[in-house]
Coordinates of C-alpha atoms and ligand atoms in Angstrom, one line a residue:
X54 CA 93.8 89.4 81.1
X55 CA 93.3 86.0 82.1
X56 CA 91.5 86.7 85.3
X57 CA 89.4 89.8 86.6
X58 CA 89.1 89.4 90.6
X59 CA 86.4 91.5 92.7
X60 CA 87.3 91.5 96.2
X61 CA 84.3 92.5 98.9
X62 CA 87.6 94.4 101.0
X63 CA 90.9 95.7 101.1
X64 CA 92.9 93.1 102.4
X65 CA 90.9 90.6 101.0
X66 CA 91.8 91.8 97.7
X67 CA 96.0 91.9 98.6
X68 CA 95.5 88.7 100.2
X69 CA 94.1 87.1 96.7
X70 CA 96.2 89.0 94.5
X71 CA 99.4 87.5 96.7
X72 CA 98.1 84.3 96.3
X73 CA 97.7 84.9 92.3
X74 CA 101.4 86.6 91.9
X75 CA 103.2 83.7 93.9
X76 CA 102.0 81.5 91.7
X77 CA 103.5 83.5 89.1
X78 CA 100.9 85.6 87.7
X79 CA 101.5 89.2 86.6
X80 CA 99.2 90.7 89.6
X81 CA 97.9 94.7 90.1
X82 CA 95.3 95.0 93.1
X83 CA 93.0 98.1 92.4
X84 CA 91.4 100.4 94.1
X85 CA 87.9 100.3 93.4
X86 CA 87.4 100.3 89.4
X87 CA 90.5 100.5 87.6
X88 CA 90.6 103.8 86.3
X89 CA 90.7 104.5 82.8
X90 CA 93.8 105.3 82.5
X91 CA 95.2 102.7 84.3
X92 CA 97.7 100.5 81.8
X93 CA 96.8 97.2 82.6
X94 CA 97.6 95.4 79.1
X95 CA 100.4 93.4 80.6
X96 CA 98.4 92.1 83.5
X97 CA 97.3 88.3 84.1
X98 CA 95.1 89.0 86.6
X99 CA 93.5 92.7 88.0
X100 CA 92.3 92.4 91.5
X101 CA 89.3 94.8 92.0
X102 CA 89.6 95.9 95.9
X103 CA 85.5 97.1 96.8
X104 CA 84.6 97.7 100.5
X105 CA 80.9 96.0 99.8
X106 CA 81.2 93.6 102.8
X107 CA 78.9 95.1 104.8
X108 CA 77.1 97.7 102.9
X109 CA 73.5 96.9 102.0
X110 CA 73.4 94.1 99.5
X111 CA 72.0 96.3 96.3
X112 CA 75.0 98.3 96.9
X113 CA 76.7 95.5 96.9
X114 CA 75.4 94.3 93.9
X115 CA 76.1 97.6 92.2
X116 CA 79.5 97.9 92.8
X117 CA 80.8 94.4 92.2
X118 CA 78.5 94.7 88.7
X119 CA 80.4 98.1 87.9
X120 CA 84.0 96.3 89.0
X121 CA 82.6 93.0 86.2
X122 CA 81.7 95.4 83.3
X123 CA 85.1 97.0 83.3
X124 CA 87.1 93.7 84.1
X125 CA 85.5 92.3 81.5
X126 CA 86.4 95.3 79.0
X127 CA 89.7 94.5 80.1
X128 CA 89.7 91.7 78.6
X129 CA 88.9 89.4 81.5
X130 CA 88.3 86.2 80.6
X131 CA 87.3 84.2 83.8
X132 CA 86.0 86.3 87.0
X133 CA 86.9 85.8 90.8
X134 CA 84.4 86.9 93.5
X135 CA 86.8 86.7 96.5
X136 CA 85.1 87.1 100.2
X137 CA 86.6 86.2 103.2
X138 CA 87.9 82.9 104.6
X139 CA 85.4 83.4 107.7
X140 CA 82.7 84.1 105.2
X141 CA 82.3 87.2 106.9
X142 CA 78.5 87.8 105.9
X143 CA 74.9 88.2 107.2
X144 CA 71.6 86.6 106.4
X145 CA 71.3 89.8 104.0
X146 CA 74.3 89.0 102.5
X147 CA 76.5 90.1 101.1
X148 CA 78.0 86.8 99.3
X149 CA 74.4 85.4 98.4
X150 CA 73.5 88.5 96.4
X151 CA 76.8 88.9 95.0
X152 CA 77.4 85.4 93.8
X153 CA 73.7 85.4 92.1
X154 CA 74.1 88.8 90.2
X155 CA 77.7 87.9 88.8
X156 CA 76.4 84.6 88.0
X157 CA 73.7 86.3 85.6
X158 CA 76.3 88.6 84.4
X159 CA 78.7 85.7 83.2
X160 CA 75.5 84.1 81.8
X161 CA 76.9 81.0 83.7
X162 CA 74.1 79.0 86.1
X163 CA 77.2 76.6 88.4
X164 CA 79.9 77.9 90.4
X165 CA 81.6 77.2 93.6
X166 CA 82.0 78.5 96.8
X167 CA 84.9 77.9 98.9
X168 CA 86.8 80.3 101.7
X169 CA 89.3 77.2 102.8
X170 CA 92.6 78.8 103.4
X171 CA 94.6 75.9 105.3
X172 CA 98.0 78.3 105.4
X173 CA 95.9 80.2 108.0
X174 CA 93.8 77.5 109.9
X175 CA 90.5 77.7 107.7
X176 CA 89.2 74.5 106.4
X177 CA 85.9 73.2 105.4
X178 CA 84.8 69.9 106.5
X179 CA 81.1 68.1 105.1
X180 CA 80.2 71.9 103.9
X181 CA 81.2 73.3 108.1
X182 CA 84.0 76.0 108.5
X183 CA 86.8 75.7 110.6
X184 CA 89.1 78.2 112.2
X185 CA 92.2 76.9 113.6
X186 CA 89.9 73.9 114.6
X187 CA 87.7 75.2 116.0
X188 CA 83.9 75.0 114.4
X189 CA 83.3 78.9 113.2
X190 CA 80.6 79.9 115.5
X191 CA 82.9 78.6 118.3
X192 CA 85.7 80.9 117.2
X193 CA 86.4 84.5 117.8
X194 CA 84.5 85.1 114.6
X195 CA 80.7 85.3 116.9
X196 CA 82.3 88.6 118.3
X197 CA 83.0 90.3 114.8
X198 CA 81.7 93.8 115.3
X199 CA 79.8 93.8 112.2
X200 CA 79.5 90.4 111.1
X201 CA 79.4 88.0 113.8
X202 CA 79.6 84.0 112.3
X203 CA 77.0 82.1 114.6
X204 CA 76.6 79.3 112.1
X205 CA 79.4 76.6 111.0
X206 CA 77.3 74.9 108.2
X207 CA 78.3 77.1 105.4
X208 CA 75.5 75.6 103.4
X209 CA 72.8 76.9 105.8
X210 CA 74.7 80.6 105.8
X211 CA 75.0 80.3 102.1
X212 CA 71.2 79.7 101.3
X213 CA 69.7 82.3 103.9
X214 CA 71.2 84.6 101.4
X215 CA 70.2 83.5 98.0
X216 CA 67.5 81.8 96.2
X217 CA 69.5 79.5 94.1
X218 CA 69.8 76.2 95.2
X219 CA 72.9 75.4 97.4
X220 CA 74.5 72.2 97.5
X221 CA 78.0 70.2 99.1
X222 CA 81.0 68.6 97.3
X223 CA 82.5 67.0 100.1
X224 CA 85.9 65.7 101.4
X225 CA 85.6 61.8 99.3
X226 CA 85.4 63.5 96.1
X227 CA 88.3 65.9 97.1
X228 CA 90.5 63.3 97.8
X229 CA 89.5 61.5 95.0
X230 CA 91.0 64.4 92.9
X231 CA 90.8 66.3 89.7
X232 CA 88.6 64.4 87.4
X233 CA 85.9 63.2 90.5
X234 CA 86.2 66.7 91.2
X235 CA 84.5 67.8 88.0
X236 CA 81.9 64.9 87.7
X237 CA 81.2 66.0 91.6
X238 CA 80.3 69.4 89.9
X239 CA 78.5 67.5 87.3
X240 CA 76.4 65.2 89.4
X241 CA 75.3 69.2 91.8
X242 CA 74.4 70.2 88.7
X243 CA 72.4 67.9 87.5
X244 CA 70.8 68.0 90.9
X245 CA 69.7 71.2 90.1
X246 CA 72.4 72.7 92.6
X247 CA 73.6 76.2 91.3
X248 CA 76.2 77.0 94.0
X249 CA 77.7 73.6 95.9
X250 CA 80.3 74.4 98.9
X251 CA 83.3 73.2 98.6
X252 CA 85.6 71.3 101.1
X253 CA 88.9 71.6 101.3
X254 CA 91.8 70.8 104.0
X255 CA 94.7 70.9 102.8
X256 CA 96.6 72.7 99.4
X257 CA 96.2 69.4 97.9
X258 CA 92.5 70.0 97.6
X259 CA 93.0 73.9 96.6
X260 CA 95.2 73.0 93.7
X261 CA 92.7 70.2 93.0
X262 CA 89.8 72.7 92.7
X263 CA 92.3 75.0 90.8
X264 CA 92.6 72.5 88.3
X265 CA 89.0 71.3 88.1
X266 CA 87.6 74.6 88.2
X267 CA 89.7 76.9 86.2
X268 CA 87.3 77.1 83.4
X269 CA 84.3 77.9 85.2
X270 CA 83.2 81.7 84.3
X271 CA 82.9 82.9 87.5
X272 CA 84.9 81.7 90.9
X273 CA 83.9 82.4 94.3
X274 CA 85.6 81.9 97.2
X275 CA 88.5 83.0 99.7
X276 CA 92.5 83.3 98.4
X277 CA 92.9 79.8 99.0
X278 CA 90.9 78.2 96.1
X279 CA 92.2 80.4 93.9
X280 CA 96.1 79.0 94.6
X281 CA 95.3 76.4 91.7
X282 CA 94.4 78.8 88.8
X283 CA 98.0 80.1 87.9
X284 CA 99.2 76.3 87.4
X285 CA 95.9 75.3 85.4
X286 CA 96.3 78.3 83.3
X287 CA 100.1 77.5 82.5
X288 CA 98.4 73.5 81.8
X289 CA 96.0 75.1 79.8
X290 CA 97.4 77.7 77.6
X291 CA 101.2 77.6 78.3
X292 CA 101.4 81.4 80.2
X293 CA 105.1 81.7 81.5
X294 CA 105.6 82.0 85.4
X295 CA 106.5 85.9 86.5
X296 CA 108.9 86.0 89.1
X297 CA 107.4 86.2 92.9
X298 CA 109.0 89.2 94.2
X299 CA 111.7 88.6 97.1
X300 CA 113.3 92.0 98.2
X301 CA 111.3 95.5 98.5
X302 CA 112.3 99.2 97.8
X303 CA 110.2 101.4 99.6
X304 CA 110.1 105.0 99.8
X305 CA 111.9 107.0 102.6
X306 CA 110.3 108.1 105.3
X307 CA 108.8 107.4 108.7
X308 CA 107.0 104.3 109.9
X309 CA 103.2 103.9 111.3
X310 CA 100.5 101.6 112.2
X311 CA 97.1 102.1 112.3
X312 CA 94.9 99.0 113.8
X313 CA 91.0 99.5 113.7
X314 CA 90.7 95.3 113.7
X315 CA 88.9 94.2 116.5
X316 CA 90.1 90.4 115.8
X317 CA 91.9 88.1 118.1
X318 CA 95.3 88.4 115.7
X319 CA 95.2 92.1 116.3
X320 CA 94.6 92.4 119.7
X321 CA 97.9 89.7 120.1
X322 CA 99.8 92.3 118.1
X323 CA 99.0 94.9 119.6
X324 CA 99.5 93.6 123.0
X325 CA 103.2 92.5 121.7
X326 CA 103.7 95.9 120.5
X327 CA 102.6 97.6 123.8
X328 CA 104.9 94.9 125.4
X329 CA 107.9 96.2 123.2
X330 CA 107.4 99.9 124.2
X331 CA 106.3 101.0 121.2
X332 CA 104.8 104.6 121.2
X333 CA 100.9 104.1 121.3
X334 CA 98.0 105.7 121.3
X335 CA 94.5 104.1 122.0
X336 CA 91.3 105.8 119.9
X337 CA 88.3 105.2 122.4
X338 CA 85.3 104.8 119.8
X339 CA 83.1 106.7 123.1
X340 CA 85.3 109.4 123.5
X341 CA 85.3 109.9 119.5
X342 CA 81.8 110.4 119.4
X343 CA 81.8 112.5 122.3
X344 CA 84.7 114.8 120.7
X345 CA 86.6 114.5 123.9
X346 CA 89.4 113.0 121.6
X347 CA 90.1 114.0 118.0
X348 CA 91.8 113.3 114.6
X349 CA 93.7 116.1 115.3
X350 CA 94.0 115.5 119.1
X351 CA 96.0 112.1 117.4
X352 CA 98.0 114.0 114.7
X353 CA 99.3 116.5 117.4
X354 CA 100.2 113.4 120.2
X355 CA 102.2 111.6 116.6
X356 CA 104.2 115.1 115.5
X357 CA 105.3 114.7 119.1
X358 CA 106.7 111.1 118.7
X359 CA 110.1 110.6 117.8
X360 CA 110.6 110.0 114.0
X361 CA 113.5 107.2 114.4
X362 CA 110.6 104.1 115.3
X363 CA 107.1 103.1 114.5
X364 CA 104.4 104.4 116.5
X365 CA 101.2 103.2 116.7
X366 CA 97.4 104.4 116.6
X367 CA 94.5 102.2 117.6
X368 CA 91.2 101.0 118.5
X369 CA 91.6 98.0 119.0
X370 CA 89.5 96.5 121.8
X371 CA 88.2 93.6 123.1
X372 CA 84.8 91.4 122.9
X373 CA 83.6 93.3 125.7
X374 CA 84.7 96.7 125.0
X375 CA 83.3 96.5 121.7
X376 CA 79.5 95.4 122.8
X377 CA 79.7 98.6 125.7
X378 CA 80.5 100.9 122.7
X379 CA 78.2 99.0 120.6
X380 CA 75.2 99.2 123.0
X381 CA 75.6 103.1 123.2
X382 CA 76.3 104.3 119.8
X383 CA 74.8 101.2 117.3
X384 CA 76.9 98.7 115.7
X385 CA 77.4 100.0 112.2
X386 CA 77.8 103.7 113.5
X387 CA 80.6 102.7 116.0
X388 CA 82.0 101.6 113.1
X389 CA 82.0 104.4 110.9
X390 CA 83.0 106.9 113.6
X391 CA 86.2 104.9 114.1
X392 CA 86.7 104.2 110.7
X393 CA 86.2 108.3 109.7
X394 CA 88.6 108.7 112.5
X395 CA 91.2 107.0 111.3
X396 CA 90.8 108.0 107.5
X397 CA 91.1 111.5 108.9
X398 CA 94.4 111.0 110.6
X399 CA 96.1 108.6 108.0
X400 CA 95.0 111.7 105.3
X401 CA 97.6 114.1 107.3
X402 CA 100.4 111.2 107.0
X403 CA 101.9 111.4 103.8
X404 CA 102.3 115.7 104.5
X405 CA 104.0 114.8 107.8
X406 CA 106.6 112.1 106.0
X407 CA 105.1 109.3 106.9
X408 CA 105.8 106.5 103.9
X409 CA 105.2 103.4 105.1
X410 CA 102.2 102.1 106.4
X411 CA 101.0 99.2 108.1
X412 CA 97.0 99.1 108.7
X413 CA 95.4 96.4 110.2
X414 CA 91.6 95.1 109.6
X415 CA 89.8 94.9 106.1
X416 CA 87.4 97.6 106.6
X417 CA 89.9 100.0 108.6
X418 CA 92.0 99.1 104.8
X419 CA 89.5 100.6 103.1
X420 CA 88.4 103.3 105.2
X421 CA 92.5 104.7 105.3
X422 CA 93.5 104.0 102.0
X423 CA 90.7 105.7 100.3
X424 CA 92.0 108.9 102.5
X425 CA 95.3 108.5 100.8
X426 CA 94.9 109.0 97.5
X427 CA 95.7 105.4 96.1
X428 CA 94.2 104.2 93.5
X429 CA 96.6 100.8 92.7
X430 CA 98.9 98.8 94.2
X431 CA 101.8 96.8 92.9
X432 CA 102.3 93.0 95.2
X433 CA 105.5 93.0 96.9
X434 CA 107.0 89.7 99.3
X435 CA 104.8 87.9 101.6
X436 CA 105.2 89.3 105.2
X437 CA 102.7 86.7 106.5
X438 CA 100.1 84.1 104.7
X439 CA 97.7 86.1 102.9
X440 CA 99.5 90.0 103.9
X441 CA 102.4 91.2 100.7
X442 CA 104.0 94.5 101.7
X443 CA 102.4 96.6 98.3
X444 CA 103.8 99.7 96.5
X445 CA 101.2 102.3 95.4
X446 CA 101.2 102.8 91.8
X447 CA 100.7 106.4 91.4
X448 CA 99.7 109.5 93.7
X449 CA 101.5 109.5 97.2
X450 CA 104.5 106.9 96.8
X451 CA 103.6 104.7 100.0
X452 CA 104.7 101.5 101.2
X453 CA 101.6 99.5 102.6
X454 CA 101.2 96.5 104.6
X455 CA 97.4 96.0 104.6
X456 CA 96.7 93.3 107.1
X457 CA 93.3 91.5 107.5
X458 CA 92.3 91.1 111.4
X459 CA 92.7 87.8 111.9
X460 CA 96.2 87.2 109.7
X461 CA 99.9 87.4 110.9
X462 CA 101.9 86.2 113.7
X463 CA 101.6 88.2 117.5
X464 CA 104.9 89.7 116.3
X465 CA 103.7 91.2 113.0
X466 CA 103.6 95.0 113.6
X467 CA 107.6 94.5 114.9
X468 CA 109.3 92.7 112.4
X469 CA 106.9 93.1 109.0
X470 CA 110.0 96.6 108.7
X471 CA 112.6 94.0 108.3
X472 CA 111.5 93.1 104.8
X473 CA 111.9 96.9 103.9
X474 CA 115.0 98.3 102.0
Ligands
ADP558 N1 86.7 100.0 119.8 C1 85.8 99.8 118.9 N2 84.5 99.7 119.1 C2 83.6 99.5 118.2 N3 83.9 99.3 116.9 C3 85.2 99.3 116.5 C4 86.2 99.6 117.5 N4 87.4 99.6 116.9 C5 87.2 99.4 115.6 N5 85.9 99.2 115.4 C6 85.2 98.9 114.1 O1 85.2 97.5 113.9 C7 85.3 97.2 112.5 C8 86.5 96.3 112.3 O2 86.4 95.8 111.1 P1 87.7 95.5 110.2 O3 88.5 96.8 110.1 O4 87.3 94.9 108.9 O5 88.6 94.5 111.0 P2 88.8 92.9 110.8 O6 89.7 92.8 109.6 O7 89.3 92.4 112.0 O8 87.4 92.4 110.4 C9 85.6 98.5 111.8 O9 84.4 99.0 111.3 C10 86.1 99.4 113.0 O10 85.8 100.8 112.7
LIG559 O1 90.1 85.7 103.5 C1 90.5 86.3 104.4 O2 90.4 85.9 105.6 C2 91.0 87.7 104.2 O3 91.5 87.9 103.0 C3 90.0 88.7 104.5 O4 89.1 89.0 103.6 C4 89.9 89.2 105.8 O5 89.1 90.3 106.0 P1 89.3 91.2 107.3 O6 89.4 90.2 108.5 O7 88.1 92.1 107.4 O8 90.6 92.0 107.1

């Protein structure tokens, strides 16, 4: 195994591991550690999927540790901290923390740290994050419901959550390429700079970090930086290119979507969906708590659907919505109620012939895949930058579209079936 990957979500991790098998690597996403029994000898790369994102950082720490031990019995020669492209994080953490214990782990004292995805409007400018250019604290990212961005200087962010020294390698040297690339590493370094932001804006600065960073122990960063690694491991050590994956079997069955994302993308797709007459049914987080509306209240309303279309399930809500629920019930425990909600109902699916899956947000991923007795996931064609349709391995035999909040065009939840044989 070339490279062992430890994603802080769900759709973080299939978002990585599509980046890692388009550029031809052999790719399996995990859920959680890879079990023991899991064959991964013919793997290039194991994606770890964790939902540490927002847990309290020794947690984090724990589990990402746990995920690097076994990686590395693998046979994991390089690791990959993957976070998200909106550095989705709190002065606790959780990237901080993360970053420091797996660089002690790998024995290492430099890495990077870079969530540039350009593909989806995220690029880093003199160490400051852009979405869709707009400066991150500016963007619909300060309404997160659990980790609002009020800060674009991703050097600031970074070193509220970590004692190592941060630093910058900035735009001049990224245009400058490869080789000023590394000496810019050298030159942090020497500077006493453990963890130096990266900036990128365009893939000719991600393959330019692939290539100056691919021997590095440890990686941080979003999918992005990691688009250089498959070429600079086929430079490096001649590995032959797997074929990306075009067409997709999927298993029979009926079609659903579950949306617990809260982001701006989500809330455009599920207005088109409501547009296009999809069946729907909205999960108020209030009336959850309350019990006025149930799990099974939601399985009962979808047996009564008809089978030949999607339906859809959400609580999707806006900025305002979200702070009314917040106020009353805490941030973090708004949260889990939805999040249990929705485990509960996708649990039922697979016994009522539902097969394929679309669920949107990273920790609604997590939250409805752990339900449904997945434990690995095979990448299938790019429906969207950063979102594959995926195959579970073993246990129920689903089709899943796991879709981070902010990803995929308004239209996603109608035509991501088309790919589908
Ligand atoms: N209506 C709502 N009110 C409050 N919190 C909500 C609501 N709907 C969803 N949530 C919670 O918001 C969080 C969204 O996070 P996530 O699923 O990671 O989405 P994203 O990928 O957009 O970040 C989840 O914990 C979810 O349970
Ligand atoms: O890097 C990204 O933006 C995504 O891969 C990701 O991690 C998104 O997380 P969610 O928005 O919580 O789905």
């Amino acid at each position: 195994m070339k490279l062992g990957c430890i994603a802080d979500d769900l759709t973080g991790a299939t978002d990585l591991a599509l980046m890692l098998a388009r550029g031809g690597l052999q790719t399996i996403q995990t859920i959680g550690v890879p079990r023991t029994d899991l064959d991964l000898s013919r793997a290039d790369a194991v994606v770890v999927a964790l939902k540490s994102r927002t847990v309290p950082a020794q947690e984090a720490i724990a589990q990402s540790l746990a995920a690097a031990e076994s990686l590395k019995k693998g046979g994991a020669q390089h690791l990959f901290f993957k976070y998200c492209s909106t550095f989705d994080s709190t002065d606790e953490g959780n990237i901080g923390p993360v970053t420091d214990a797996l660089l002690a782990f790998t024995g290492s004292d430099f890495t990077l740290a870079c969530p540039a995805f350009p593909a989806n409007g995220r690029t880093v400018y003199k160490g400051h994050l852009f979405v869709n250019g707009v400066p991150l604290h500016e963007s619909s990212m300060k309404d997160h419901p659990l980790t609002p961005m009020r800060d674009s200087n991703l050097v600031r962010v970074l070193q509220r959550q970590t004692k190592l020294p941060v630093g910058l390698v900035s735009y001049e040297d990224m245009e400058a390429g490869p080789a000023a690339i590394r000496s810019a590493f050298a030159r942090e370094k020497a500077a006493g700079h453990r963890i130096v932001i990266v900036d990128a804006l365009n893939d000719t600065h991600l393959r330019a970090i692939g290539l100056s960073a691919a021997d590095l122990p440890l990686m941080t960063g979003g999918s992005g930086v990691a688009m250089g690694l498959p070429a600079a491991y086929r430079q490096s050590e001649g590995l032959t290119a797997a074929t990306p994956s075009t067409g997709f079997d999927a298993p029979a069955g009926r079609r659903i979507i579950l949306a617990g994302s809260c982001s701006s993308a989500t809330r455009g797709q599920v207005q088109a969906a409501l547009d296009a007459g999809l069946p729907a049914l909205k999960l108020n987080a209030l009336d959850l708590a309350s019990g006025a509306m149930t799990a099974q209240m939601a399985l009962d309303w979808l047996k009564s659907q008809p089978g030949s279309g999607p339906a859809l399930i959400y609580s999707t809500a806006n900025p305002n919505e979200v702070q009314t629920v917040q106020s009353r019930l805490g941030r973090m425990h708004a949260g889990e109620i939805v999040e249990n909600t929705l485990a509960e109902i996708a649990k039922a699916l697979p016994t009522l012939g539902f097969t394929r899956l679309i669920v949107a947000g990273g920790e609604t991923s997590g939250a409805v895949v752990s339900a449904l007795d997945v434990d690995a996931l095979a990448i299938g064609p790019e429906i969207d930058p950063g979102v594959p349709w995926t195959r579970s391995l073993a246990g129920n035999d689903l089709a899943l579209a796991l879709k981070s909040g902010n990803f995929g065009t308004p239209d996603f939840f109608l035509k991501a079936w088309n790919m589908l044989r």
